[in-house]
Amino acid sequence: MFVFACAGCGSELTAPLSQVALPVHARQKYGNGAQFPVLMQAGTFAVDPDPWGGPWRMRDETGPGEAEARGICAPVRALSDGTPGASVIAPGDIRGTRLIPERRGGACCGLDGADGPNMACETCDLPVATRVDDCSLWQAVRLGSDAVHRIPVDGTRAAPLSWAELAEQGEEIPLFEPIATWGGPLGPSHYWSWSPRWEAAAGHALAHLLVASRGQSVTVPDGAAADVFQRALDTLLPAGTPKRRAVLAGPGRPSADVDAGILLVPIHPQTGLTWTPEGPAASAYLVPLPLGVWLWLVSPQPFLPVPASGRIPRDVLRDDPLPMLPNQLFRADRGTFEHTLVRLPAARGPWLRAILENLTHGTSTVLF
């Protein structure tokens, strides 16, 4: 475990924290006016390897090869000049800091970090972190890699959970959930929608599915996987044969289908490593999914109950009145999709670049 200290004066700025993987939805911006919860679990931190936030430079302001040097393999609209390597924590784990009011940014309901670091060390006034809590953004504090340093603290280092333990103890992420909104004419409210975490996970996985397709059509398992991926795959990839198959694989599952060239597998939430099969299936392309999303796909829960006559069976969930289902087809998160795809080496290929360049035109606009 570690505490983070100010690089200027050495004052401790956080509670003791253990490192975990950065959530796939860390950079997600969802709709408008949504009231999002905290990104990181209390007592944890994750390192974001990429720059985040302003200042930004547009494509025509960057030099040749600059994006490539940052690991970006396809043209992007703008490059962040933020410092990479920020440590992301829950707002409740910050200590010994104060807000910088003049760096509120362009937010409407909170702080968005658009003006750079907006939290300073109380002892020496060095800007050390950026708090983000505006509407439609996951709440977090981002500690600048150039403004803080990590100090190991005494304590027992817990070993990461095994894949078997994760398969048994992991929490599933429901496919849809209520989205809280800020107060309007009728006060705070909520509406039922596809889960934002699923939309971000789908954007991340869809980028990998396109790479794994090699430009051929791809099928995914029936059920929730088809609801989430098949429409986008059928739109973005050419129809016809041969078709490539993607199947679910992971801990507690039967041996992976050796005839399937694509495996949908979980990401370890503590280490960030992707589950890897053994044997002939080891050569398949691995499409990473957050553990909670993967658990729902391999063991889906019953959908919302429907009215029925007679006595209620013991295993039927009662929910009165019935929540409303999402009123639109599932859409992957575009920002997560783009961020992931442009960092995969296969994005240098002309057909994947064409998909990126056409995102704002034609049928692809209904997918994100």
GROMACS .gro file of C-alpha atoms in nm:
model
  368
    1MET     CA    1   0.000   0.000   0.000
    2PHE     CA    2   0.102   0.360  -0.055
    3VAL     CA    3   0.026   0.713   0.049
    4PHE     CA    4   0.078   1.000  -0.194
    5ALA     CA    5   0.282   1.297  -0.079
    6CYS     CA    6   0.328   1.648  -0.217
    7ALA     CA    7   0.640   1.676  -0.434
    8GLY     CA    8   0.692   2.031  -0.305
    9CYS     CA    9   0.685   1.991   0.072
   10GLY     CA   10   0.637   1.621   0.142
   11SER     CA   11   0.298   1.654   0.314
   12GLU     CA   12   0.081   1.344   0.293
   13LEU     CA   13  -0.217   1.398   0.063
   14THR     CA   14  -0.408   1.068   0.069
   15ALA     CA   15  -0.522   0.783   0.287
   16PRO     CA   16  -0.329   0.455   0.243
   17LEU     CA   17  -0.422   0.312  -0.099
   18SER     CA   18  -0.368  -0.012  -0.290
   19GLN     CA   19  -0.324  -0.020  -0.667
   20VAL     CA   20  -0.587  -0.170  -0.898
   21ALA     CA   21  -0.660  -0.158  -1.271
   22LEU     CA   22  -0.799   0.161  -1.424
   23PRO     CA   23  -1.171   0.105  -1.501
   24VAL     CA   24  -1.260   0.092  -1.870
   25HIS     CA   25  -1.515   0.372  -1.819
   26ALA     CA   26  -1.264   0.613  -1.659
   27ARG     CA   27  -1.282   0.863  -1.950
   28GLN     CA   28  -1.650   0.827  -2.026
   29LYS     CA   29  -1.879   1.127  -2.070
   30TYR     CA   30  -2.240   1.017  -2.064
   31GLY     CA   31  -2.528   1.219  -2.204
   32ASN     CA   32  -2.612   1.547  -2.031
   33GLY     CA   33  -2.719   1.617  -1.675
   34ALA     CA   34  -2.659   1.264  -1.543
   35GLN     CA   35  -2.548   1.240  -1.179
   36PHE     CA   36  -2.270   0.985  -1.176
   37PRO     CA   37  -2.118   0.809  -0.873
   38VAL     CA   38  -1.751   0.779  -0.772
   39LEU     CA   39  -1.521   0.609  -1.025
   40MET     CA   40  -1.276   0.437  -0.787
   41GLN     CA   41  -1.352   0.225  -0.483
   42ALA     CA   42  -1.242   0.376  -0.152
   43GLY     CA   43  -0.889   0.275  -0.058
   44THR     CA   44  -0.771   0.215  -0.415
   45PHE     CA   45  -0.589   0.403  -0.690
   46ALA     CA   46  -0.520   0.338  -1.057
   47VAL     CA   47  -0.265   0.490  -1.294
   48ASP     CA   48  -0.386   0.643  -1.621
   49PRO     CA   49  -0.095   0.607  -1.865
   50ASP     CA   50  -0.232   0.861  -2.114
   51PRO     CA   51  -0.250   1.241  -2.092
   52TRP     CA   52  -0.586   1.375  -1.978
   53GLY     CA   53  -0.757   1.711  -2.013
   54GLY     CA   54  -0.639   2.045  -2.147
   55PRO     CA   55  -0.460   2.216  -2.295
   56TRP     CA   56  -0.548   2.060  -2.629
   57ARG     CA   57  -0.386   2.095  -2.971
   58MET     CA   58  -0.579   2.026  -3.289
   59ARG     CA   59  -0.451   1.788  -3.556
   60ASP     CA   60  -0.306   2.066  -3.775
   61GLU     CA   61  -0.108   2.201  -3.476
   62THR     CA   62   0.086   1.880  -3.407
   63GLY     CA   63   0.412   1.785  -3.569
   64PRO     CA   64   0.468   1.484  -3.795
   65GLY     CA   65   0.496   1.162  -3.597
   66GLU     CA   66   0.404   1.323  -3.265
   67ALA     CA   67   0.088   1.118  -3.222
   68GLU     CA   68   0.271   0.802  -3.328
   69ALA     CA   69   0.536   0.867  -3.065
   70ARG     CA   70   0.261   0.864  -2.803
   71GLY     CA   71   0.138   0.524  -2.917
   72ILE     CA   72  -0.151   0.662  -3.127
   73CYS     CA   73  -0.171   0.469  -3.452
   74ALA     CA   74  -0.444   0.661  -3.639
   75PRO     CA   75  -0.527   1.030  -3.686
   76VAL     CA   76  -0.711   1.197  -3.397
   77ARG     CA   77  -0.889   1.532  -3.386
   78ALA     CA   78  -0.677   1.669  -3.102
   79LEU     CA   79  -0.394   1.576  -2.866
   80SER     CA   80  -0.399   1.646  -2.494
   81ASP     CA   81  -0.095   1.825  -2.358
   82GLY     CA   82  -0.180   1.714  -2.006
   83THR     CA   83   0.084   1.527  -1.804
   84PRO     CA   84   0.049   1.149  -1.845
   85GLY     CA   85   0.059   0.899  -1.559
   86ALA     CA   86  -0.196   1.055  -1.324
   87SER     CA   87  -0.303   0.845  -1.025
   88VAL     CA   88  -0.682   0.832  -1.004
   89ILE     CA   89  -0.847   0.803  -0.661
   90ALA     CA   90  -1.185   0.844  -0.494
   91PRO     CA   91  -1.254   1.202  -0.374
   92GLY     CA   92  -1.304   1.075  -0.019
   93ASP     CA   93  -0.942   0.952  -0.004
   94ILE     CA   94  -0.781   1.295  -0.057
   95ARG     CA   95  -0.623   1.473   0.242
   96GLY     CA   96  -0.454   1.806   0.312
   97THR     CA   97  -0.569   1.993   0.001
   98ARG     CA   98  -0.787   2.289  -0.087
   99LEU     CA   99  -0.981   2.377  -0.401
  100ILE     CA  100  -0.856   2.652  -0.633
  101PRO     CA  101  -1.179   2.847  -0.709
  102GLU     CA  102  -1.047   3.029  -1.015
  103ARG     CA  103  -0.987   2.693  -1.188
  104ARG     CA  104  -1.349   2.586  -1.195
  105GLY     CA  105  -1.339   2.514  -1.568
  106GLY     CA  106  -1.641   2.521  -1.796
  107ALA     CA  107  -1.859   2.298  -1.582
  108CYS     CA  108  -2.226   2.357  -1.514
  109CYS     CA  109  -2.294   2.138  -1.209
  110GLY     CA  110  -1.949   2.087  -1.056
  111LEU     CA  111  -1.584   2.069  -1.163
  112ASP     CA  112  -1.464   1.929  -1.495
  113GLY     CA  113  -1.088   1.992  -1.479
  114ALA     CA  114  -1.085   2.189  -1.805
  115ASP     CA  115  -0.857   2.456  -1.655
  116GLY     CA  116  -0.600   2.208  -1.529
  117PRO     CA  117  -0.522   2.116  -1.166
  118ASN     CA  118  -0.784   2.266  -0.936
  119MET     CA  119  -0.663   2.135  -0.597
  120ALA     CA  120  -0.357   2.266  -0.413
  121CYS     CA  121  -0.154   2.135  -0.121
  122GLU     CA  122  -0.269   2.315   0.195
  123THR     CA  123   0.088   2.338   0.324
  124CYS     CA  124   0.278   2.482   0.027
  125ASP     CA  125   0.004   2.579  -0.225
  126LEU     CA  126   0.150   2.362  -0.501
  127PRO     CA  127  -0.126   2.253  -0.749
  128VAL     CA  128  -0.128   1.877  -0.702
  129ALA     CA  129  -0.455   1.732  -0.829
  130THR     CA  130  -0.765   1.774  -1.042
  131ARG     CA  131  -1.107   1.704  -0.899
  132VAL     CA  132  -1.378   1.599  -1.145
  133ASP     CA  133  -1.742   1.587  -1.034
  134ASP     CA  134  -1.943   1.765  -1.304
  135CYS     CA  135  -2.264   1.616  -1.442
  136SER     CA  136  -2.223   1.324  -1.682
  137LEU     CA  137  -1.869   1.254  -1.557
  138TRP     CA  138  -1.749   0.990  -1.311
  139GLN     CA  139  -1.640   1.154  -0.987
  140ALA     CA  140  -1.266   1.125  -0.922
  141VAL     CA  141  -0.950   1.304  -0.813
  142ARG     CA  142  -0.653   1.282  -1.048
  143LEU     CA  143  -0.314   1.330  -0.876
  144GLY     CA  144  -0.056   1.480  -1.111
  145SER     CA  145   0.241   1.250  -1.170
  146ASP     CA  146   0.473   1.552  -1.165
  147ALA     CA  147   0.326   1.696  -0.843
  148VAL     CA  148   0.310   1.395  -0.608
  149HIS     CA  149   0.513   1.087  -0.529
  150ARG     CA  150   0.425   0.752  -0.375
  151ILE     CA  151   0.549   0.642  -0.034
  152PRO     CA  152   0.518   0.274   0.069
  153VAL     CA  153   0.346   0.225   0.403
  154ASP     CA  154   0.372  -0.060   0.650
  155GLY     CA  155   0.112  -0.329   0.624
  156THR     CA  156   0.046  -0.672   0.483
  157ARG     CA  157   0.036  -0.683   0.106
  158ALA     CA  158  -0.267  -0.887   0.004
  159ALA     CA  159  -0.215  -1.110  -0.297
  160PRO     CA  160  -0.453  -1.050  -0.589
  161LEU     CA  161  -0.753  -1.278  -0.596
  162SER     CA  162  -0.722  -1.584  -0.815
  163TRP     CA  163  -0.939  -1.622  -1.124
  164ALA     CA  164  -1.139  -1.892  -0.944
  165GLU     CA  165  -1.204  -1.658  -0.653
  166LEU     CA  166  -1.307  -1.378  -0.887
  167ALA     CA  167  -1.547  -1.605  -1.074
  168GLU     CA  168  -1.711  -1.697  -0.743
  169GLN     CA  169  -1.699  -1.363  -0.559
  170GLY     CA  170  -1.714  -1.108  -0.840
  171GLU     CA  171  -2.018  -0.884  -0.872
  172GLU     CA  172  -2.212  -0.880  -1.197
  173ILE     CA  173  -2.293  -0.548  -1.364
  174PRO     CA  174  -2.660  -0.540  -1.472
  175LEU     CA  175  -2.722  -0.462  -1.837
  176PHE     CA  176  -2.953  -0.170  -1.754
  177GLU     CA  177  -3.001   0.047  -1.447
  178PRO     CA  178  -3.162   0.370  -1.324
  179ILE     CA  179  -2.968   0.687  -1.418
  180ALA     CA  180  -2.994   0.967  -1.162
  181THR     CA  181  -3.034   1.323  -1.290
  182TRP     CA  182  -2.977   1.664  -1.135
  183GLY     CA  183  -3.278   1.859  -1.017
  184GLY     CA  184  -3.510   2.004  -1.281
  185PRO     CA  185  -3.857   2.162  -1.263
  186LEU     CA  186  -3.980   1.852  -1.080
  187GLY     CA  187  -3.665   1.806  -0.868
  188PRO     CA  188  -3.412   1.520  -0.878
  189SER     CA  189  -3.527   1.222  -1.078
  190HIS     CA  190  -3.405   0.914  -1.263
  191TYR     CA  191  -3.476   0.716  -1.576
  192TRP     CA  192  -3.405   0.358  -1.682
  193SER     CA  193  -3.134   0.311  -1.942
  194TRP     CA  194  -2.865   0.078  -2.064
  195SER     CA  195  -2.583   0.073  -1.809
  196PRO     CA  196  -2.317   0.339  -1.882
  197ARG     CA  197  -2.051   0.092  -1.770
  198TRP     CA  198  -2.179  -0.157  -2.028
  199GLU     CA  199  -2.170   0.111  -2.298
  200ALA     CA  200  -1.807   0.193  -2.216
  201ALA     CA  201  -1.715  -0.176  -2.197
  202ALA     CA  202  -1.882  -0.231  -2.534
  203GLY     CA  203  -1.689   0.056  -2.692
  204HIS     CA  204  -1.362  -0.089  -2.562
  205ALA     CA  205  -1.444  -0.444  -2.671
  206LEU     CA  206  -1.589  -0.340  -3.009
  207ALA     CA  207  -1.254  -0.186  -3.106
  208HIS     CA  208  -1.086  -0.520  -3.034
  209LEU     CA  209  -1.359  -0.715  -3.216
  210LEU     CA  210  -1.301  -0.509  -3.531
  211VAL     CA  211  -0.928  -0.578  -3.516
  212ALA     CA  212  -0.993  -0.948  -3.452
  213SER     CA  213  -1.232  -0.963  -3.749
  214ARG     CA  214  -0.954  -0.897  -4.002
  215GLY     CA  215  -1.218  -0.725  -4.209
  216GLN     CA  216  -1.454  -1.027  -4.218
  217SER     CA  217  -1.800  -1.055  -4.065
  218VAL     CA  218  -1.816  -1.171  -3.703
  219THR     CA  219  -2.087  -1.345  -3.501
  220VAL     CA  220  -2.116  -1.334  -3.122
  221PRO     CA  221  -2.319  -1.557  -2.886
  222ASP     CA  222  -2.695  -1.510  -2.875
  223GLY     CA  223  -2.850  -1.316  -2.587
  224ALA     CA  224  -2.699  -1.010  -2.426
  225ALA     CA  225  -2.378  -1.032  -2.632
  226ALA     CA  226  -2.581  -1.012  -2.953
  227ASP     CA  227  -2.785  -0.719  -2.816
  228VAL     CA  228  -2.464  -0.531  -2.738
  229PHE     CA  229  -2.235  -0.617  -3.031
  230GLN     CA  230  -2.409  -0.778  -3.329
  231ARG     CA  231  -2.582  -0.471  -3.473
  232ALA     CA  232  -2.258  -0.271  -3.471
  233LEU     CA  233  -2.057  -0.558  -3.618
  234ASP     CA  234  -2.311  -0.613  -3.896
  235THR     CA  235  -2.304  -0.241  -3.979
  236LEU     CA  236  -1.928  -0.184  -3.970
  237LEU     CA  237  -1.811  -0.512  -4.128
  238PRO     CA  238  -1.891  -0.651  -4.475
  239ALA     CA  239  -2.167  -0.910  -4.500
  240GLY     CA  240  -2.118  -1.261  -4.627
  241THR     CA  241  -1.884  -1.549  -4.565
  242PRO     CA  242  -1.647  -1.654  -4.429
  243LYS     CA  243  -1.767  -1.553  -4.085
  244ARG     CA  244  -1.544  -1.544  -3.779
  245ARG     CA  245  -1.692  -1.659  -3.447
  246ALA     CA  246  -1.647  -1.497  -3.108
  247VAL     CA  247  -1.729  -1.708  -2.802
  248LEU     CA  248  -1.720  -1.656  -2.426
  249ALA     CA  249  -1.422  -1.804  -2.242
  250GLY     CA  250  -1.278  -1.765  -1.895
  251PRO     CA  251  -1.246  -1.909  -1.544
  252GLY     CA  252  -1.498  -2.177  -1.457
  253ARG     CA  253  -1.600  -2.220  -1.819
  254PRO     CA  254  -1.548  -2.538  -2.023
  255SER     CA  255  -1.235  -2.546  -2.234
  256ALA     CA  256  -1.238  -2.272  -2.495
  257ASP     CA  257  -1.373  -2.361  -2.838
  258VAL     CA  258  -1.058  -2.425  -3.041
  259ASP     CA  259  -1.247  -2.352  -3.365
  260ALA     CA  260  -1.335  -2.001  -3.254
  261GLY     CA  261  -1.071  -1.749  -3.344
  262ILE     CA  262  -1.200  -1.482  -3.105
  263LEU     CA  263  -1.256  -1.519  -2.730
  264LEU     CA  264  -1.450  -1.277  -2.508
  265VAL     CA  265  -1.259  -1.294  -2.179
  266PRO     CA  266  -1.252  -1.105  -1.845
  267ILE     CA  267  -1.004  -0.846  -1.722
  268HIS     CA  268  -0.864  -0.896  -1.372
  269PRO     CA  269  -0.994  -0.593  -1.177
  270GLN     CA  270  -0.685  -0.577  -0.956
  271THR     CA  271  -0.398  -0.646  -1.194
  272GLY     CA  272  -0.555  -0.538  -1.523
  273LEU     CA  273  -0.435  -0.861  -1.687
  274THR     CA  274  -0.656  -1.044  -1.933
  275TRP     CA  275  -0.752  -1.407  -1.868
  276THR     CA  276  -0.553  -1.634  -2.101
  277PRO     CA  277  -0.653  -1.984  -2.214
  278GLU     CA  278  -0.419  -2.280  -2.243
  279GLY     CA  279  -0.377  -2.530  -2.521
  280PRO     CA  280  -0.479  -2.476  -2.885
  281ALA     CA  281  -0.714  -2.189  -2.793
  282ALA     CA  282  -0.416  -1.983  -2.673
  283SER     CA  283  -0.366  -1.852  -3.028
  284ALA     CA  284  -0.714  -1.694  -3.043
  285TYR     CA  285  -0.759  -1.317  -3.032
  286LEU     CA  286  -0.861  -1.215  -2.677
  287VAL     CA  287  -1.128  -0.944  -2.650
  288PRO     CA  288  -1.111  -0.798  -2.296
  289LEU     CA  289  -1.426  -0.729  -2.093
  290PRO     CA  290  -1.461  -0.588  -1.739
  291LEU     CA  291  -1.518  -0.874  -1.497
  292GLY     CA  292  -1.870  -0.763  -1.397
  293VAL     CA  293  -1.978  -0.741  -1.762
  294TRP     CA  294  -1.826  -1.080  -1.843
  295LEU     CA  295  -1.996  -1.242  -1.541
  296TRP     CA  296  -2.335  -1.115  -1.660
  297LEU     CA  297  -2.274  -1.252  -2.010
  298VAL     CA  298  -2.180  -1.601  -1.889
  299SER     CA  299  -2.455  -1.614  -1.626
  300PRO     CA  300  -2.725  -1.364  -1.720
  301GLN     CA  301  -2.986  -1.279  -1.460
  302PRO     CA  302  -3.356  -1.289  -1.553
  303PHE     CA  303  -3.479  -0.971  -1.714
  304LEU     CA  304  -3.733  -0.756  -1.540
  305PRO     CA  305  -4.051  -0.943  -1.435
  306VAL     CA  306  -4.371  -0.935  -1.637
  307PRO     CA  307  -4.730  -0.945  -1.510
  308ALA     CA  308  -4.870  -1.297  -1.462
  309SER     CA  309  -5.184  -1.452  -1.322
  310GLY     CA  310  -5.202  -1.691  -1.029
  311ARG     CA  311  -4.965  -1.717  -0.735
  312ILE     CA  312  -4.611  -1.584  -0.769
  313PRO     CA  313  -4.355  -1.868  -0.792
  314ARG     CA  314  -4.089  -1.868  -0.524
  315ASP     CA  315  -3.804  -1.786  -0.765
  316VAL     CA  316  -3.978  -1.492  -0.937
  317LEU     CA  317  -3.867  -1.142  -0.837
  318ARG     CA  318  -4.150  -0.905  -0.750
  319ASP     CA  319  -4.105  -0.542  -0.844
  320ASP     CA  320  -4.413  -0.324  -0.819
  321PRO     CA  321  -4.454  -0.107  -1.023
  322LEU     CA  322  -4.246  -0.243  -1.309
  323PRO     CA  323  -3.941  -0.029  -1.403
  324MET     CA  324  -3.936   0.098  -1.760
  325LEU     CA  325  -3.702  -0.061  -2.012
  326PRO     CA  326  -3.457   0.152  -2.215
  327ASN     CA  327  -3.639   0.333  -2.496
  328GLN     CA  328  -3.365   0.293  -2.757
  329LEU     CA  329  -3.135   0.030  -2.902
  330PHE     CA  330  -2.804  -0.030  -2.727
  331ARG     CA  331  -2.520   0.202  -2.831
  332ALA     CA  332  -2.153   0.160  -2.749
  333ASP     CA  333  -1.969   0.457  -2.599
  334ARG     CA  334  -1.804   0.637  -2.889
  335GLY     CA  335  -1.532   0.810  -2.687
  336THR     CA  336  -1.413   0.482  -2.535
  337PHE     CA  337  -1.428   0.311  -2.875
  338GLU     CA  338  -1.215   0.578  -3.044
  339HIS     CA  339  -0.967   0.603  -2.756
  340THR     CA  340  -0.913   0.227  -2.769
  341LEU     CA  341  -0.903   0.173  -3.146
  342VAL     CA  342  -0.652   0.447  -3.228
  343ARG     CA  343  -0.407   0.287  -2.983
  344LEU     CA  344  -0.419  -0.058  -3.144
  345PRO     CA  345  -0.146  -0.108  -3.410
  346ALA     CA  346  -0.398  -0.257  -3.653
  347ALA     CA  347  -0.563   0.087  -3.676
  348ARG     CA  348  -0.288   0.181  -3.921
  349GLY     CA  349  -0.471  -0.032  -4.179
  350PRO     CA  350  -0.677   0.159  -4.436
  351TRP     CA  351  -1.010  -0.017  -4.367
  352LEU     CA  352  -0.999   0.060  -3.993
  353ARG     CA  353  -0.894   0.418  -4.062
  354ALA     CA  354  -1.193   0.451  -4.292
  355ILE     CA  355  -1.423   0.341  -4.010
  356LEU     CA  356  -1.273   0.604  -3.778
  357GLU     CA  357  -1.298   0.880  -4.037
  358ASN     CA  358  -1.660   0.795  -4.118
  359LEU     CA  359  -1.790   0.789  -3.761
  360THR     CA  360  -1.968   1.119  -3.807
  361HIS     CA  361  -2.131   1.019  -4.136
  362GLY     CA  362  -2.380   0.764  -4.258
  363THR     CA  363  -2.513   0.467  -4.065
  364SER     CA  364  -2.230   0.458  -3.810
  365THR     CA  365  -2.380   0.758  -3.629
  366VAL     CA  366  -2.667   0.541  -3.498
  367LEU     CA  367  -2.423   0.300  -3.331
  368PHE     CA  368  -2.267   0.539  -3.079
   0.00000   0.00000   0.00000
